[in-house]
Amino acid sequence: MPDDLLTRLIRPDIARMAPYTPVKPFEALSREMGRDPADIIKLDANENPYGPSPRVIEALQSYPWYHIYPDPQQTELRAALAEYAGVPAEYILPGHGADELIDYLCRVLLQPGDVVINCPPTFGMYDFDARLSLGQVIDAPRRDDFSLDVAGIEAAVAQSQGRARILFLTSPNNPDGGLISRQDLERLLALPLLVVVDEAYIEFADAPSAASLVPQTPNLAVLRTFSKWAGLAGLRLGYGVFPLALMEALWKFKQPYNVNVAATVAGLASLQDLPTLRARIQLIKEERERLYRILQEIPHLHPLPSQANFVLSRVEGRSARKLHRRLFEEGALIRYYDKPGLRDFIRISAGRPEQTERLTTLLRRL
Ligand SMILES: Cc1ncc(COP(=O)(O)O)c(C=O)c1O
């Protein structure tokens, strides 16, 4: 077989793509850092420091049917989600994380050259998945304070000359934790495209979800996840609230077993233990506020108010990249982005109080 056969068979756009730089697995990182995982202050990925509800662990241990394929329609999980999200089950589609649903939306809506409007700085998967689906991305960058530039988004749609299909919005936004106002959302819903509001962090916000608007709004989709509030990031469970016309297409399109049985069992058990999980959400929100106040007092750092489980801080008068590196050497993981608009920032997830203590002692010392 000629050596270059596969080179010719692989899609040229994929062959040209820059390789993905994966986040190192936590165990490998702890070996590289020469530290016990328990000693590492891991505040870089907005994970839930309290982990899953104890009911999830019990339910996973006692579940007897792992050898049987999952229910492709996720009937029981969708019924429980309907109650939790306050929207009938027919509007709800679970996914292997919200990430899978972002990919599905791009693949169902985009034909080659169609346009996705993205509002950076924001979560990276919208841009990534749009390009994988041969979409074109037009950026409508956020303002310096990370608020949406609504007129800029409208201009980007006009620039697409009728090819804009999806607008990705994030509320609270990652990395700053700011919300979209209802007024801005309503104005953007007048655009002739699908408006996706990614609410991965909405459980930490003092604002209602937009999910209940979906049944009466033909071009609104809302994405949610169990990764953050329910501590199930490793099990991969998200869901979307989609208009019925989109549901019809997604049912035809989705992989039958996209959500595995363990994630389903864990999701159901989480929804049966809301008081425990809500008490933890409250602890995380309090910790976020405390972290914000502490960061305000640290020279060189200017934190932004956040409605999510993390705080973004501008670093002034010193290098954010070096600060991130020095913290890494001391066993503390925070997020630094080598990206336009974010090079002078660090993002810190709200952890347990003792993690905040250890991190802020380091920040004061370094
Ligand atoms: C805004 C946003 N959406 C979605 C996700 C991914 O969610 P999931 O873990 O359900 O794929 C993240 C994860 O960091 C995120 O920040």
Coordinates of C-alpha atoms and ligand atoms in Angstrom, one line a residue:
M1 CA 0.0 0.0 0.0
P2 CA 1.6 3.4 -1.0
D3 CA 2.7 5.4 2.1
D4 CA 0.7 8.4 1.1
L5 CA -2.6 6.6 0.6
L6 CA -3.9 7.7 4.0
T7 CA -2.5 11.1 3.6
R8 CA -4.7 11.4 0.5
L9 CA -7.7 9.8 2.2
I10 CA -7.8 12.1 5.3
R11 CA -9.9 15.2 4.8
P12 CA -7.4 18.0 3.9
D13 CA -8.9 20.5 6.4
I14 CA -8.3 17.9 9.2
A15 CA -4.8 17.2 8.0
R16 CA -4.1 20.9 8.2
M17 CA -5.6 21.4 11.6
A18 CA -3.2 22.2 14.5
P19 CA -2.9 19.2 16.8
Y20 CA -5.1 19.3 19.9
T21 CA -3.1 20.0 23.1
P22 CA -4.8 17.8 25.7
V23 CA -5.1 18.7 29.3
K24 CA -2.7 16.3 31.1
P25 CA -4.5 13.6 33.1
F26 CA -4.4 14.5 36.7
E27 CA -2.4 11.4 37.8
A28 CA 0.3 12.1 35.1
L29 CA 0.5 15.7 36.2
S30 CA 0.9 14.8 39.8
R31 CA 3.8 12.5 38.8
E32 CA 5.3 15.3 36.7
M33 CA 5.0 17.8 39.6
G34 CA 6.4 15.2 42.0
R35 CA 3.5 15.7 44.3
D36 CA 0.7 13.6 45.8
P37 CA -2.6 14.3 44.1
A38 CA -4.0 15.2 47.5
D39 CA -1.4 18.0 47.8
I40 CA -2.2 19.6 44.5
I41 CA -4.5 22.6 44.6
K42 CA -6.5 22.0 41.4
L43 CA -8.4 25.1 40.6
D44 CA -7.9 25.2 36.8
A45 CA -11.0 23.4 35.3
N46 CA -14.1 24.7 37.2
E47 CA -14.7 21.3 38.6
N48 CA -16.8 20.7 41.7
P49 CA -14.4 20.2 44.7
Y50 CA -17.0 18.3 46.6
G51 CA -17.4 15.6 43.9
P52 CA -20.7 13.7 43.2
S53 CA -23.5 13.3 45.7
P54 CA -23.0 10.2 48.0
R55 CA -26.2 8.9 46.5
V56 CA -24.5 8.8 43.1
I57 CA -21.7 6.6 44.5
E58 CA -24.3 4.2 46.1
A59 CA -26.4 4.1 43.0
L60 CA -23.4 3.3 40.7
Q61 CA -22.3 0.6 43.1
S62 CA -25.7 -1.1 43.3
Y63 CA -26.8 -0.8 39.7
P64 CA -27.2 -4.3 38.3
W65 CA -27.6 -3.8 34.5
Y66 CA -24.3 -2.5 33.1
H67 CA -24.2 -5.4 30.6
I68 CA -27.4 -4.1 29.0
Y69 CA -27.4 -1.3 26.3
P70 CA -28.8 2.0 27.4
D71 CA -32.3 3.3 26.5
P72 CA -31.7 5.3 23.3
Q73 CA -34.5 7.6 24.2
Q74 CA -33.3 8.2 27.8
T75 CA -37.0 8.1 28.9
E76 CA -36.5 8.1 32.7
L77 CA -33.7 10.6 32.7
R78 CA -35.6 13.0 30.4
A79 CA -38.6 12.8 32.7
A80 CA -36.5 13.7 35.7
L81 CA -34.8 16.5 33.8
A82 CA -38.2 17.8 32.7
E83 CA -39.1 18.3 36.3
Y84 CA -35.7 19.8 37.2
A85 CA -35.5 22.2 34.2
G86 CA -39.3 23.0 34.2
V87 CA -39.7 22.1 30.5
P88 CA -41.6 19.1 29.1
A89 CA -39.5 16.1 28.3
E90 CA -40.2 16.3 24.6
Y91 CA -37.9 19.4 24.4
I92 CA -35.0 17.7 26.2
L93 CA -32.1 15.7 24.7
P94 CA -29.3 14.4 27.0
G95 CA -25.8 14.2 25.6
H96 CA -22.3 12.9 26.4
G97 CA -21.6 16.2 28.1
A98 CA -22.8 19.6 26.7
D99 CA -19.7 19.3 24.4
E100 CA -21.4 16.5 22.4
L101 CA -24.5 18.7 21.9
I102 CA -22.4 21.6 20.6
D103 CA -20.9 19.2 18.0
Y104 CA -24.4 17.8 17.1
L105 CA -25.8 21.3 16.6
C106 CA -22.9 22.2 14.3
R107 CA -23.3 19.0 12.3
V108 CA -27.1 19.3 12.0
L109 CA -27.2 22.9 11.0
L110 CA -24.0 23.7 9.0
Q111 CA -23.3 23.0 5.4
P112 CA -19.8 23.8 4.2
G113 CA -19.2 27.5 4.3
D114 CA -22.1 28.3 6.6
V115 CA -21.4 30.7 9.3
V116 CA -21.3 30.5 13.1
I117 CA -21.1 33.7 15.1
N118 CA -18.8 33.4 18.1
C119 CA -18.3 35.9 20.9
P120 CA -14.7 35.5 22.2
P121 CA -13.2 35.5 24.7
T122 CA -15.4 32.5 25.5
F123 CA -15.5 28.7 25.7
G124 CA -13.3 27.2 23.0
M125 CA -15.6 24.4 21.7
Y126 CA -17.9 26.6 19.6
D127 CA -15.1 27.7 17.3
F128 CA -13.6 24.2 17.3
D129 CA -16.8 22.3 16.4
A130 CA -17.9 24.8 13.9
R131 CA -14.6 24.4 12.0
L132 CA -14.8 20.6 12.2
S133 CA -18.2 20.8 10.5
L134 CA -16.7 22.9 7.7
G135 CA -18.3 26.0 9.0
Q136 CA -16.9 29.5 8.9
V137 CA -16.5 31.4 12.1
I138 CA -17.2 35.1 12.3
D139 CA -16.1 36.6 15.6
A140 CA -18.1 39.3 17.3
P141 CA -15.6 40.0 20.1
R142 CA -16.8 41.0 23.6
R143 CA -16.1 44.5 24.9
D144 CA -13.1 45.1 27.2
D145 CA -15.4 44.4 30.2
F146 CA -16.4 41.1 28.6
S147 CA -20.0 42.2 27.9
L148 CA -21.6 41.2 24.6
D149 CA -21.3 43.7 21.7
V150 CA -24.9 43.2 20.5
A151 CA -24.5 45.6 17.6
G152 CA -21.3 43.9 16.7
I153 CA -23.1 40.5 16.6
E154 CA -25.8 42.0 14.4
A155 CA -23.1 43.4 12.1
A156 CA -21.4 40.0 11.9
V157 CA -24.7 38.4 10.9
A158 CA -25.1 41.0 8.2
Q159 CA -21.5 40.4 7.1
S160 CA -22.4 36.7 6.6
Q161 CA -24.7 37.5 3.7
G162 CA -27.4 35.2 4.7
R163 CA -25.1 32.3 5.7
A164 CA -25.2 32.7 9.5
R165 CA -26.8 29.6 11.1
I166 CA -25.8 29.6 14.8
L167 CA -25.0 32.2 17.4
F168 CA -23.3 30.8 20.4
L169 CA -23.8 32.7 23.7
T170 CA -22.7 31.7 27.1
S171 CA -24.4 32.7 30.3
P172 CA -22.5 32.9 32.7
N173 CA -19.7 33.2 30.3
N174 CA -16.5 31.3 30.6
P175 CA -13.9 32.8 31.4
D176 CA -15.3 35.9 33.1
G177 CA -18.6 34.7 34.7
G178 CA -20.8 37.5 33.4
L179 CA -24.4 37.0 32.5
I180 CA -26.4 37.9 29.3
S181 CA -29.2 40.3 30.1
R182 CA -32.8 39.3 29.1
Q183 CA -33.0 42.5 27.0
D184 CA -29.9 41.6 25.0
L185 CA -31.1 38.0 24.5
E186 CA -34.5 39.2 23.3
R187 CA -32.9 41.5 20.8
L188 CA -30.5 38.7 19.5
L189 CA -33.5 36.3 19.2
A190 CA -34.8 38.6 16.4
L191 CA -31.9 37.5 14.3
P192 CA -32.6 34.8 11.6
L193 CA -30.4 32.1 13.2
L194 CA -30.4 29.6 16.0
V195 CA -29.4 31.3 19.3
V196 CA -27.7 28.8 21.6
V197 CA -27.4 29.9 25.2
D198 CA -24.8 27.7 27.0
E199 CA -25.7 27.6 30.7
A200 CA -23.1 25.2 31.9
Y201 CA -22.7 27.4 35.1
I202 CA -26.3 28.7 35.6
E203 CA -26.7 26.8 38.9
F204 CA -24.1 29.2 40.4
A205 CA -25.9 32.3 39.2
D206 CA -28.5 34.5 40.8
A207 CA -30.5 34.6 37.6
P208 CA -33.1 32.4 36.0
S209 CA -32.3 29.9 33.2
A210 CA -33.5 30.7 29.8
A211 CA -34.7 27.0 29.4
S212 CA -38.4 27.9 30.1
L213 CA -38.4 30.3 27.1
V214 CA -37.6 27.5 24.6
P215 CA -41.2 26.1 24.1
Q216 CA -42.4 29.5 22.9
T217 CA -39.2 30.6 21.1
P218 CA -38.6 28.8 17.8
N219 CA -34.9 29.7 17.5
L220 CA -33.6 29.3 21.0
A221 CA -31.7 26.4 22.3
V222 CA -30.3 26.1 25.9
L223 CA -27.4 23.8 26.9
R224 CA -26.9 22.6 30.5
T225 CA -24.5 20.1 32.1
F226 CA -24.0 18.0 35.2
S227 CA -20.3 18.6 35.1
K228 CA -20.2 21.6 37.3
W229 CA -23.0 21.8 39.9
A230 CA -23.5 18.0 40.2
G231 CA -19.7 17.1 40.2
L232 CA -20.0 14.6 37.3
A233 CA -17.4 16.1 34.9
G234 CA -15.7 12.7 34.6
L235 CA -18.9 10.8 33.8
R236 CA -19.9 13.1 31.0
L237 CA -23.6 14.1 31.2
G238 CA -25.2 17.2 29.7
Y239 CA -28.5 18.0 28.0
G240 CA -30.0 20.5 25.7
V241 CA -33.5 22.1 25.7
F242 CA -34.3 22.4 22.0
P243 CA -37.3 23.6 19.9
L244 CA -39.4 20.7 18.7
A245 CA -38.4 21.1 15.0
L246 CA -34.7 20.8 16.1
M247 CA -35.5 17.8 18.4
E248 CA -37.0 16.0 15.4
A249 CA -33.7 16.4 13.4
L250 CA -31.6 15.5 16.5
W251 CA -33.5 12.3 17.1
K252 CA -32.7 11.2 13.6
F253 CA -29.1 12.2 13.8
K254 CA -27.9 11.3 17.3
Q255 CA -25.9 8.2 18.1
P256 CA -28.4 5.8 19.7
Y257 CA -26.2 5.1 22.8
N258 CA -24.7 8.5 23.2
V259 CA -25.3 8.6 26.9
N260 CA -23.9 5.6 28.8
V261 CA -25.7 3.8 31.6
A262 CA -23.3 5.0 34.4
A263 CA -23.9 8.6 33.4
T264 CA -27.7 8.0 33.4
V265 CA -27.6 6.3 36.8
A266 CA -25.5 9.2 38.2
G267 CA -27.7 11.9 36.7
L268 CA -30.8 10.4 38.1
A269 CA -29.3 9.9 41.6
S270 CA -28.1 13.5 41.5
L271 CA -31.6 14.7 40.7
Q272 CA -32.9 12.7 43.6
D273 CA -30.4 14.4 46.0
L274 CA -31.0 18.1 45.2
P275 CA -30.8 19.3 48.8
T276 CA -27.3 18.0 49.3
L277 CA -26.1 19.3 45.9
R278 CA -27.8 22.7 46.4
A279 CA -26.1 23.1 49.8
R280 CA -22.7 22.5 48.0
I281 CA -23.6 25.0 45.3
Q282 CA -24.2 27.5 48.1
L283 CA -20.8 26.7 49.6
I284 CA -19.1 27.2 46.2
K285 CA -20.9 30.5 45.7
E286 CA -19.8 31.7 49.1
E287 CA -16.3 30.6 48.3
R288 CA -16.4 32.4 45.0
E289 CA -17.3 35.7 46.8
R290 CA -14.6 35.2 49.4
L291 CA -12.0 34.4 46.7
Y292 CA -13.1 37.6 44.9
R293 CA -12.6 39.7 48.0
I294 CA -9.2 38.2 48.8
L295 CA -8.0 38.7 45.2
Q296 CA -9.1 42.3 45.4
E297 CA -6.6 42.8 48.1
I298 CA -3.7 41.2 46.4
P299 CA -1.4 43.7 44.6
H300 CA -1.3 43.3 40.8
L301 CA -4.7 41.4 40.7
H302 CA -8.0 42.9 39.6
P303 CA -10.8 40.3 39.9
L304 CA -14.0 40.6 37.9
P305 CA -17.4 39.9 39.6
S306 CA -18.6 36.5 38.6
Q307 CA -21.8 34.5 38.6
A308 CA -20.1 31.2 38.0
N309 CA -17.8 28.9 40.0
F310 CA -14.6 30.8 39.1
V311 CA -13.1 34.2 39.2
L312 CA -11.2 35.9 36.3
S313 CA -8.5 38.4 37.4
R314 CA -6.6 40.9 35.4
V315 CA -2.9 40.8 36.2
E316 CA -1.3 44.2 36.1
G317 CA 2.4 45.1 36.3
R318 CA 3.6 41.6 36.1
S319 CA 3.4 38.6 33.7
A320 CA 0.3 36.5 34.1
R321 CA 2.0 33.6 32.3
K322 CA 4.9 33.6 34.8
L323 CA 2.6 33.9 37.7
H324 CA 0.7 30.8 36.4
R325 CA 4.0 29.0 36.0
R326 CA 5.3 29.9 39.5
L327 CA 2.0 28.6 41.0
F328 CA 2.4 25.4 39.0
E329 CA 5.9 24.9 40.5
E330 CA 4.4 25.4 43.9
G331 CA 1.7 22.7 43.3
A332 CA -1.2 25.1 42.4
L333 CA -3.1 24.7 39.1
I334 CA -5.0 27.7 37.8
R335 CA -5.9 28.6 34.2
Y336 CA -3.8 30.8 32.0
Y337 CA -4.8 31.4 28.3
D338 CA -2.2 32.2 25.8
K339 CA -4.9 33.9 23.6
P340 CA -5.6 37.4 22.3
G341 CA -7.6 39.4 24.8
L342 CA -6.7 37.1 27.7
R343 CA -2.9 37.2 28.0
D344 CA -3.1 39.5 31.1
F345 CA -5.6 37.3 32.9
I346 CA -5.7 34.3 35.2
R347 CA -8.8 32.3 36.0
I348 CA -9.2 30.6 39.4
S349 CA -12.0 28.1 40.2
A350 CA -13.8 28.4 43.5
G351 CA -12.7 25.4 45.5
R352 CA -12.9 24.3 49.1
P353 CA -12.0 27.0 51.8
E354 CA -8.7 25.3 52.5
Q355 CA -7.7 25.4 48.8
T356 CA -8.5 29.1 48.7
E357 CA -6.3 29.6 51.8
R358 CA -3.3 27.7 50.4
L359 CA -3.6 29.4 47.0
T360 CA -3.9 32.9 48.4
T361 CA -1.0 32.3 50.8
L362 CA 1.1 31.5 47.6
L363 CA -0.3 34.5 45.7
R364 CA 0.7 36.8 48.5
R365 CA 4.2 35.3 48.7
L366 CA 5.0 35.1 45.0
Ligands
LIG1 C1 -19.3 27.2 28.9 C2 -19.1 25.8 28.9 N1 -19.9 25.0 28.2 C3 -19.7 23.6 28.2 C4 -18.7 23.0 28.9 C5 -18.5 21.6 28.8 O1 -19.6 20.9 29.5 P1 -19.5 19.3 29.5 O2 -18.5 18.9 30.6 O3 -20.9 19.0 29.9 O4 -19.2 18.8 28.2 C6 -17.8 23.8 29.6 C7 -16.7 23.2 30.4 O5 -15.8 23.8 30.9 C8 -18.0 25.2 29.6 O6 -17.2 26.0 30.3

